[in-house]
Amino acid sequence: ETGVTQTPRHLVMGMTNKKSLKCEQHLGHNAMYWYKQSAKKPLELMFVYNFKEQTENNSVPSRFSPECPNSSHLFLHLHTLQPEDSALYLCASSRDRLADSSGANVLTFGAGSRLTVL
Amino acid sequence: DAKTTQPPSMDCAEGRAANLPCNHSTISGNEYVYWYRQIHSQGPQYIIHGLKNNETNEMASLIITEDRKSSTLILPHATLRDTAVYYCIAVWAGTASKLTFGTGTRLQVTL
């Protein structure tokens, strides 16, 4: 248990479906992130939220819609996805978006939601 | 953030020290070196970070060269559970949240 919980762990959806991924953290962190990891590719940062406000959108297509209702919860709403969107979607949190005086800004990741788009 | 270069794969016998190198020759003075690892199909896990001094924690040691152009992560007594992809990341403290993961080093620990 890392303190960051992602549900569902596995999701299969058709291209016309609408689904959502959920992330919850119990660490008292103020920043939350969505990363995407496609097969044989490095992790890609998608979105960053700090105190519920989106601070980073890394040119993510609009078929991915994030929502951060509070500092503990983060959602990724999925709509009309493509098969190439199949990937492991990872949520992470950190105390703040910026590092502290020691240079530390440790991200705690969840176990991920593995998405397959048919 | 400075680019980092790591060997794609390494092997290590169980019980021996695993020394994972990382080159970051263009690192600037205010960029930290972070190490994370990702065990198969799990989220990445923070290991250690440093600026210029060597660092040690319960998981590993980080040795940074005096010119800061390279570093080595040391797992003193590798176990099979240390088999993972290890990522070395150079990041400015002001944007330490925006980690850019490369392809890392796949460490295989064998009996």
CSV table of N, CA, C and O in Angstrom, one decimal, chain A residues 9 33 35 37 42-43 45 56 88 90 97-99 101-107 109-111 114, chain B residues 32 34 36 38 41-46 49 87 92-103:
chain,number,residue,atom,x,y,z
A,9,ARG,N,-8.0,-1.3,-11.5
A,9,ARG,CA,-6.7,-1.7,-11.8
A,9,ARG,C,-6.6,-2.1,-13.3
A,9,ARG,O,-5.5,-1.9,-13.9
A,33,TYR,N,-0.8,14.1,-10.0
A,33,TYR,CA,-0.3,14.0,-11.4
A,33,TYR,C,-1.0,12.8,-12.1
A,33,TYR,O,-1.3,11.8,-11.4
A,35,TYR,N,0.2,10.3,-15.2
A,35,TYR,CA,1.3,9.9,-16.2
A,35,TYR,C,0.7,8.8,-17.1
A,35,TYR,O,-0.2,8.0,-16.6
A,37,GLN,N,2.0,5.5,-19.5
A,37,GLN,CA,3.1,4.7,-19.9
A,37,GLN,C,2.6,3.7,-20.9
A,37,GLN,O,2.0,2.7,-20.6
A,42,PRO,N,8.8,5.6,-22.6
A,42,PRO,CA,9.0,6.2,-21.2
A,42,PRO,C,7.7,6.7,-20.7
A,42,PRO,O,6.8,7.0,-21.5
A,43,LEU,N,7.7,6.9,-19.4
A,43,LEU,CA,6.5,7.5,-18.8
A,43,LEU,C,6.4,9.0,-19.4
A,43,LEU,O,7.3,9.7,-19.5
A,45,LEU,N,4.4,12.6,-18.7
A,45,LEU,CA,3.5,13.4,-17.9
A,45,LEU,C,2.4,14.0,-18.7
A,45,LEU,O,2.5,14.5,-19.8
A,56,GLU,N,-0.5,22.1,-15.2
A,56,GLU,CA,0.2,21.6,-16.4
A,56,GLU,C,-0.7,20.7,-17.2
A,56,GLU,O,-1.4,19.9,-16.6
A,88,LEU,N,-0.7,2.0,-19.5
A,88,LEU,CA,-0.8,2.0,-18.1
A,88,LEU,C,-0.9,3.5,-17.7
A,88,LEU,O,0.0,4.3,-18.0
A,90,LEU,N,-0.8,6.1,-14.7
A,90,LEU,CA,-0.3,6.2,-13.4
A,90,LEU,C,-0.7,7.5,-12.7
A,90,LEU,O,-0.5,8.6,-13.3
A,97,ARG,N,4.0,21.1,-5.5
A,97,ARG,CA,4.5,21.1,-6.9
A,97,ARG,C,6.0,21.5,-6.9
A,97,ARG,O,6.7,21.1,-7.8
A,98,LEU,N,6.4,22.2,-5.9
A,98,LEU,CA,7.8,22.7,-5.9
A,98,LEU,C,8.6,21.9,-4.8
A,98,LEU,O,8.0,21.4,-3.9
A,99,ALA,N,9.9,21.9,-4.9
A,99,ALA,CA,10.7,21.2,-4.0
A,99,ALA,C,10.8,22.0,-2.7
A,99,ALA,O,10.7,23.2,-2.7
A,101,SER,N,13.4,23.0,0.8
A,101,SER,CA,14.7,23.5,0.8
A,101,SER,C,15.8,22.5,0.7
A,101,SER,O,17.0,22.8,0.3
A,102,SER,N,15.5,21.2,0.8
A,102,SER,CA,16.5,20.2,0.6
A,102,SER,C,16.5,19.7,-0.8
A,102,SER,O,17.3,18.8,-1.2
A,103,GLY,N,15.7,20.3,-1.6
A,103,GLY,CA,15.6,19.8,-3.0
A,103,GLY,C,14.6,18.7,-3.2
A,103,GLY,O,14.5,18.1,-4.3
A,104,ALA,N,14.0,18.3,-2.1
A,104,ALA,CA,13.2,17.1,-2.2
A,104,ALA,C,11.8,17.4,-2.7
A,104,ALA,O,11.1,18.4,-2.2
A,105,ASN,N,11.3,16.7,-3.7
A,105,ASN,CA,9.9,16.7,-4.0
A,105,ASN,C,9.6,15.3,-4.5
A,105,ASN,O,9.6,15.1,-5.7
A,106,VAL,N,9.4,14.4,-3.6
A,106,VAL,CA,9.2,13.0,-3.9
A,106,VAL,C,7.8,12.7,-4.3
A,106,VAL,O,6.9,13.1,-3.7
A,107,LEU,N,7.7,12.1,-5.5
A,107,LEU,CA,6.4,11.7,-6.0
A,107,LEU,C,6.2,10.2,-5.5
A,107,LEU,O,7.0,9.4,-5.6
A,109,PHE,N,3.8,7.2,-6.3
A,109,PHE,CA,2.9,6.7,-7.4
A,109,PHE,C,2.0,5.6,-6.9
A,109,PHE,O,2.3,4.9,-6.0
A,110,GLY,N,0.8,5.5,-7.6
A,110,GLY,CA,-0.1,4.4,-7.4
A,110,GLY,C,0.4,3.3,-8.2
A,110,GLY,O,1.4,3.4,-9.0
A,111,ALA,N,-0.4,2.2,-8.2
A,111,ALA,CA,0.0,1.0,-8.9
A,111,ALA,C,-0.4,1.0,-10.4
A,111,ALA,O,0.0,0.2,-11.2
A,114,ARG,N,-4.5,-0.2,-15.8
A,114,ARG,CA,-4.1,-0.7,-17.2
A,114,ARG,C,-5.3,-0.6,-18.1
A,114,ARG,O,-6.3,-1.3,-17.8
B,32,TYR,N,19.1,18.7,-9.3
B,32,TYR,CA,19.3,17.6,-8.5
B,32,TYR,C,19.3,16.3,-9.3
B,32,TYR,O,18.7,16.2,-10.4
B,34,TYR,N,17.9,12.6,-9.1
B,34,TYR,CA,16.9,11.7,-8.5
B,34,TYR,C,17.0,10.3,-9.1
B,34,TYR,O,17.3,10.1,-10.3
B,36,TYR,N,14.6,6.8,-9.3
B,36,TYR,CA,13.4,6.0,-9.0
B,36,TYR,C,13.6,4.6,-9.6
B,36,TYR,O,14.4,4.4,-10.5
B,38,GLN,N,11.1,1.1,-11.1
B,38,GLN,CA,9.8,0.6,-11.4
B,38,GLN,C,9.9,-0.9,-11.6
B,38,GLN,O,10.5,-1.4,-12.5
B,41,SER,N,5.1,-3.7,-14.0
B,41,SER,CA,3.7,-3.4,-13.9
B,41,SER,C,3.3,-2.7,-12.6
B,41,SER,O,2.1,-2.8,-12.2
B,42,GLN,N,4.2,-2.1,-12.0
B,42,GLN,CA,3.9,-1.2,-10.8
B,42,GLN,C,4.2,0.2,-11.1
B,42,GLN,O,4.9,0.5,-12.1
B,43,GLY,N,3.8,1.1,-10.2
B,43,GLY,CA,4.2,2.5,-10.3
B,43,GLY,C,5.7,2.7,-9.9
B,43,GLY,O,6.2,1.9,-9.1
B,44,PRO,N,6.3,3.7,-10.4
B,44,PRO,CA,7.7,4.0,-10.0
B,44,PRO,C,7.8,4.3,-8.5
B,44,PRO,O,6.8,4.7,-7.9
B,45,GLN,N,8.9,4.0,-7.9
B,45,GLN,CA,9.2,4.1,-6.5
B,45,GLN,C,10.4,5.0,-6.3
B,45,GLN,O,11.4,4.7,-6.9
B,46,TYR,N,10.3,6.0,-5.5
B,46,TYR,CA,11.4,6.9,-5.2
B,46,TYR,C,12.5,6.1,-4.4
B,46,TYR,O,12.2,5.3,-3.5
B,49,HIS,N,17.8,10.9,-3.7
B,49,HIS,CA,18.2,12.1,-4.5
B,49,HIS,C,19.3,12.8,-3.9
B,49,HIS,O,19.6,12.6,-2.6
B,87,TYR,N,15.6,4.4,-13.0
B,87,TYR,CA,15.6,5.7,-13.7
B,87,TYR,C,16.4,6.7,-12.9
B,87,TYR,O,16.2,7.0,-11.8
B,92,TRP,N,15.6,20.3,-12.1
B,92,TRP,CA,15.7,21.6,-11.3
B,92,TRP,C,14.7,21.6,-10.1
B,92,TRP,O,13.6,21.1,-10.3
B,93,ALA,N,15.2,22.0,-9.0
B,93,ALA,CA,14.4,21.9,-7.8
B,93,ALA,C,13.1,22.7,-8.0
B,93,ALA,O,12.1,22.3,-7.4
B,94,GLY,N,13.1,23.8,-8.7
B,94,GLY,CA,11.9,24.6,-8.9
B,94,GLY,C,10.8,23.9,-9.7
B,94,GLY,O,9.7,24.2,-9.6
B,95,THR,N,11.2,22.8,-10.4
B,95,THR,CA,10.2,22.1,-11.1
B,95,THR,C,10.3,20.6,-10.9
B,95,THR,O,10.2,19.8,-11.7
B,96,ALA,N,10.7,20.3,-9.6
B,96,ALA,CA,11.0,18.9,-9.3
B,96,ALA,C,9.8,18.0,-9.5
B,96,ALA,O,9.9,16.8,-9.5
B,97,SER,N,8.6,18.6,-9.7
B,97,SER,CA,7.4,17.8,-9.9
B,97,SER,C,7.4,17.2,-11.3
B,97,SER,O,6.7,16.3,-11.6
B,98,LYS,N,8.0,17.9,-12.2
B,98,LYS,CA,7.9,17.6,-13.6
B,98,LYS,C,9.0,16.6,-14.0
B,98,LYS,O,9.9,16.9,-14.8
B,99,LEU,N,8.9,15.4,-13.5
B,99,LEU,CA,9.9,14.4,-13.8
B,99,LEU,C,9.8,13.9,-15.2
B,99,LEU,O,8.7,13.6,-15.7
B,100,THR,N,10.9,13.9,-15.9
B,100,THR,CA,11.0,13.4,-17.2
B,100,THR,C,11.7,12.0,-17.2
B,100,THR,O,12.9,12.0,-17.0
B,101,PHE,N,11.0,11.0,-17.3
B,101,PHE,CA,11.6,9.6,-17.2
B,101,PHE,C,12.1,9.2,-18.6
B,101,PHE,O,11.5,9.4,-19.6
B,102,GLY,N,13.3,8.7,-18.6
B,102,GLY,CA,13.9,8.2,-19.8
B,102,GLY,C,13.6,6.7,-19.9
B,102,GLY,O,12.6,6.2,-19.4
B,103,THR,N,14.5,6.0,-20.5
B,103,THR,CA,14.3,4.5,-20.7
B,103,THR,C,14.9,3.7,-19.6
B,103,THR,O,14.6,2.5,-19.4
